[in-house]
mmCIF file of C-alpha atoms in Angstrom:
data_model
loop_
_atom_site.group_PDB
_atom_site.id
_atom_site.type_symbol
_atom_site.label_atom_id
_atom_site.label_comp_id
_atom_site.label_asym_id
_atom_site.label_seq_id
_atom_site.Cartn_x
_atom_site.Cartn_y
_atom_site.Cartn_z
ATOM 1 C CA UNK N 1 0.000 0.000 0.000
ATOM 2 C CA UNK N 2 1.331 3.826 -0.709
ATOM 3 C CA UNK N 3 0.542 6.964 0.354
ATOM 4 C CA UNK N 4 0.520 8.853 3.765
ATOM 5 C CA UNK N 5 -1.060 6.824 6.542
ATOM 6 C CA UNK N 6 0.507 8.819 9.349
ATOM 7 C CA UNK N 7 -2.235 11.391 10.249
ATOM 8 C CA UNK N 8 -1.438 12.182 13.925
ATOM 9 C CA UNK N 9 2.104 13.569 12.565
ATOM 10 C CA UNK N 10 -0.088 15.618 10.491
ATOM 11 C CA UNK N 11 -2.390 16.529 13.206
ATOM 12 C CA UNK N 12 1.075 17.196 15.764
ATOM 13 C CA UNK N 13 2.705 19.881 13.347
ATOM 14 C CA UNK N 14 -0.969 21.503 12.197
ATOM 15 C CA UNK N 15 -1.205 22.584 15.753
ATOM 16 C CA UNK N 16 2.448 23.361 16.237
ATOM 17 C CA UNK N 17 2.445 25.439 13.907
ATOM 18 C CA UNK N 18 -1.592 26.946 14.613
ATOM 19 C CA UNK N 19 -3.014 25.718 11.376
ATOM 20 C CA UNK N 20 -6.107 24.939 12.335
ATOM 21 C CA UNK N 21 -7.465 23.644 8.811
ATOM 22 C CA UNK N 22 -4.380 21.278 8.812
ATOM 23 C CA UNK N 23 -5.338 19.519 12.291
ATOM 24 C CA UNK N 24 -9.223 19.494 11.141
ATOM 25 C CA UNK N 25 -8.222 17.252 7.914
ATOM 26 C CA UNK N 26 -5.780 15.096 9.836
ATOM 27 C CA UNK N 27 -8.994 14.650 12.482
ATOM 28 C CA UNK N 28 -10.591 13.758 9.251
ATOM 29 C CA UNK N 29 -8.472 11.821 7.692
ATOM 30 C CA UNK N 30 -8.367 9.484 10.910
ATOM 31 C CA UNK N 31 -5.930 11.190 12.835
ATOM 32 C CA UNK N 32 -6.993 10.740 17.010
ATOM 33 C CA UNK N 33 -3.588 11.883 19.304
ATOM 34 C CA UNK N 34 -5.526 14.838 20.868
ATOM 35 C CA UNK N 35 -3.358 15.050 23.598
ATOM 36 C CA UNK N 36 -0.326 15.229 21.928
ATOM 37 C CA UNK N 37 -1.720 18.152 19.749
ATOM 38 C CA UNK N 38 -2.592 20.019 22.669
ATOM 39 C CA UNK N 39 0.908 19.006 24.022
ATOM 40 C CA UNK N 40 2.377 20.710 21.067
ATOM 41 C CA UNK N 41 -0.087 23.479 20.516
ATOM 42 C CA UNK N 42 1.009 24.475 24.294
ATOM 43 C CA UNK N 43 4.527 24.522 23.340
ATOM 44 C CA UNK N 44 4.053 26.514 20.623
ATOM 45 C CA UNK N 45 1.952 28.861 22.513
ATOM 46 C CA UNK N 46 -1.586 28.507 20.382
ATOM 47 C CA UNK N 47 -4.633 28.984 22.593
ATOM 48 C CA UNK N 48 -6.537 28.082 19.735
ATOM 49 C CA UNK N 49 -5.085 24.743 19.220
ATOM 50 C CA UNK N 50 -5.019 24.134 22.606
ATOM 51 C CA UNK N 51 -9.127 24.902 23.176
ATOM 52 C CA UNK N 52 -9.345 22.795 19.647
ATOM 53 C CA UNK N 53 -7.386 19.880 21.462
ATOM 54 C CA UNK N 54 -9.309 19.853 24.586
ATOM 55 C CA UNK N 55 -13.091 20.300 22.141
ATOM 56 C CA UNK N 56 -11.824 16.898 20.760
ATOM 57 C CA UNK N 57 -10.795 14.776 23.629
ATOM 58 C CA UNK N 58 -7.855 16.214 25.266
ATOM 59 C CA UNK N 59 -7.308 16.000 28.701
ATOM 60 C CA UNK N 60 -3.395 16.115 29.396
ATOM 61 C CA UNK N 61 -3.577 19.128 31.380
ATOM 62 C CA UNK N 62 -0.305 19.109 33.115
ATOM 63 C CA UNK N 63 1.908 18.188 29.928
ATOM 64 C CA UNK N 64 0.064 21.304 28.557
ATOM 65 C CA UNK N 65 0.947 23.582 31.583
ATOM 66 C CA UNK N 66 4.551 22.321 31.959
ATOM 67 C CA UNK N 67 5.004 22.856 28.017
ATOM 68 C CA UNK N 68 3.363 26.337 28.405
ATOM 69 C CA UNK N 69 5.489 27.317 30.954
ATOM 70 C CA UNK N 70 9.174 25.755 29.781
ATOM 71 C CA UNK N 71 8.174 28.143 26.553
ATOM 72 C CA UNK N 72 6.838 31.062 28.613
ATOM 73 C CA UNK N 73 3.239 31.725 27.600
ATOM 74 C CA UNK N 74 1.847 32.648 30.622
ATOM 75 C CA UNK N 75 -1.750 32.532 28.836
ATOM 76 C CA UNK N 76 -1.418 29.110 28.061
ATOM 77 C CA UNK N 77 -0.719 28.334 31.940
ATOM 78 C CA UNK N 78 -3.387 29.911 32.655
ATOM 79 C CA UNK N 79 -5.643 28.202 30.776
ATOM 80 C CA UNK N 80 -4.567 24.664 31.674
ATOM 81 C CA UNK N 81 -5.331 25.767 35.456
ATOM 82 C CA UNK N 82 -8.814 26.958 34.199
ATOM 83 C CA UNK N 83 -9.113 23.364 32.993
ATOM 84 C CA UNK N 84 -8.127 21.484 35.947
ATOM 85 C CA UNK N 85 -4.249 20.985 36.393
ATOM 86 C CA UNK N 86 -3.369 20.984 40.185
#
């Protein structure tokens, strides 16, 4: 078989890079590692991705704060305490 298979890669970079069109067709296209895109929208400091991530399924709250704060984005802290991180 050819072609691209590996959606979650897909769905990983769309949010680190806060493309949210590009992590709606990877969710599409099968793609279901929601807490590694919020993981990696965190890190890249995309609220957006983040409240995308968590919509879907995500529920890694303390990756997402620890990411938010080893790259500084206060907001992104923030939010993950909102949303339940001790």
């Amino acid at each position: 078989k050819w072609g691209a298979t590996y959606f979650d890669g897909l769905l990983r970079g769309g949010a680190r890079g806060g493309h949210r069109e590009m992590c709606e067709l990877a969710k599409e296209w099968g793609a279901n590692d929601f807490n590694r895109m919020l993981l990696n929208g965190a890190l890249h400091g995309h609220r957006e991705m983040c409240e995308l991530a968590k919509e879907w399924g995500a529920t890694n709250f303390e990756g997402m704060v620890r990411n938010g704060a080893n790259a500084g984005y206060h907001e992104i802290c923030e939010l993950a305490k909102q949303w339940g991180t001790t």
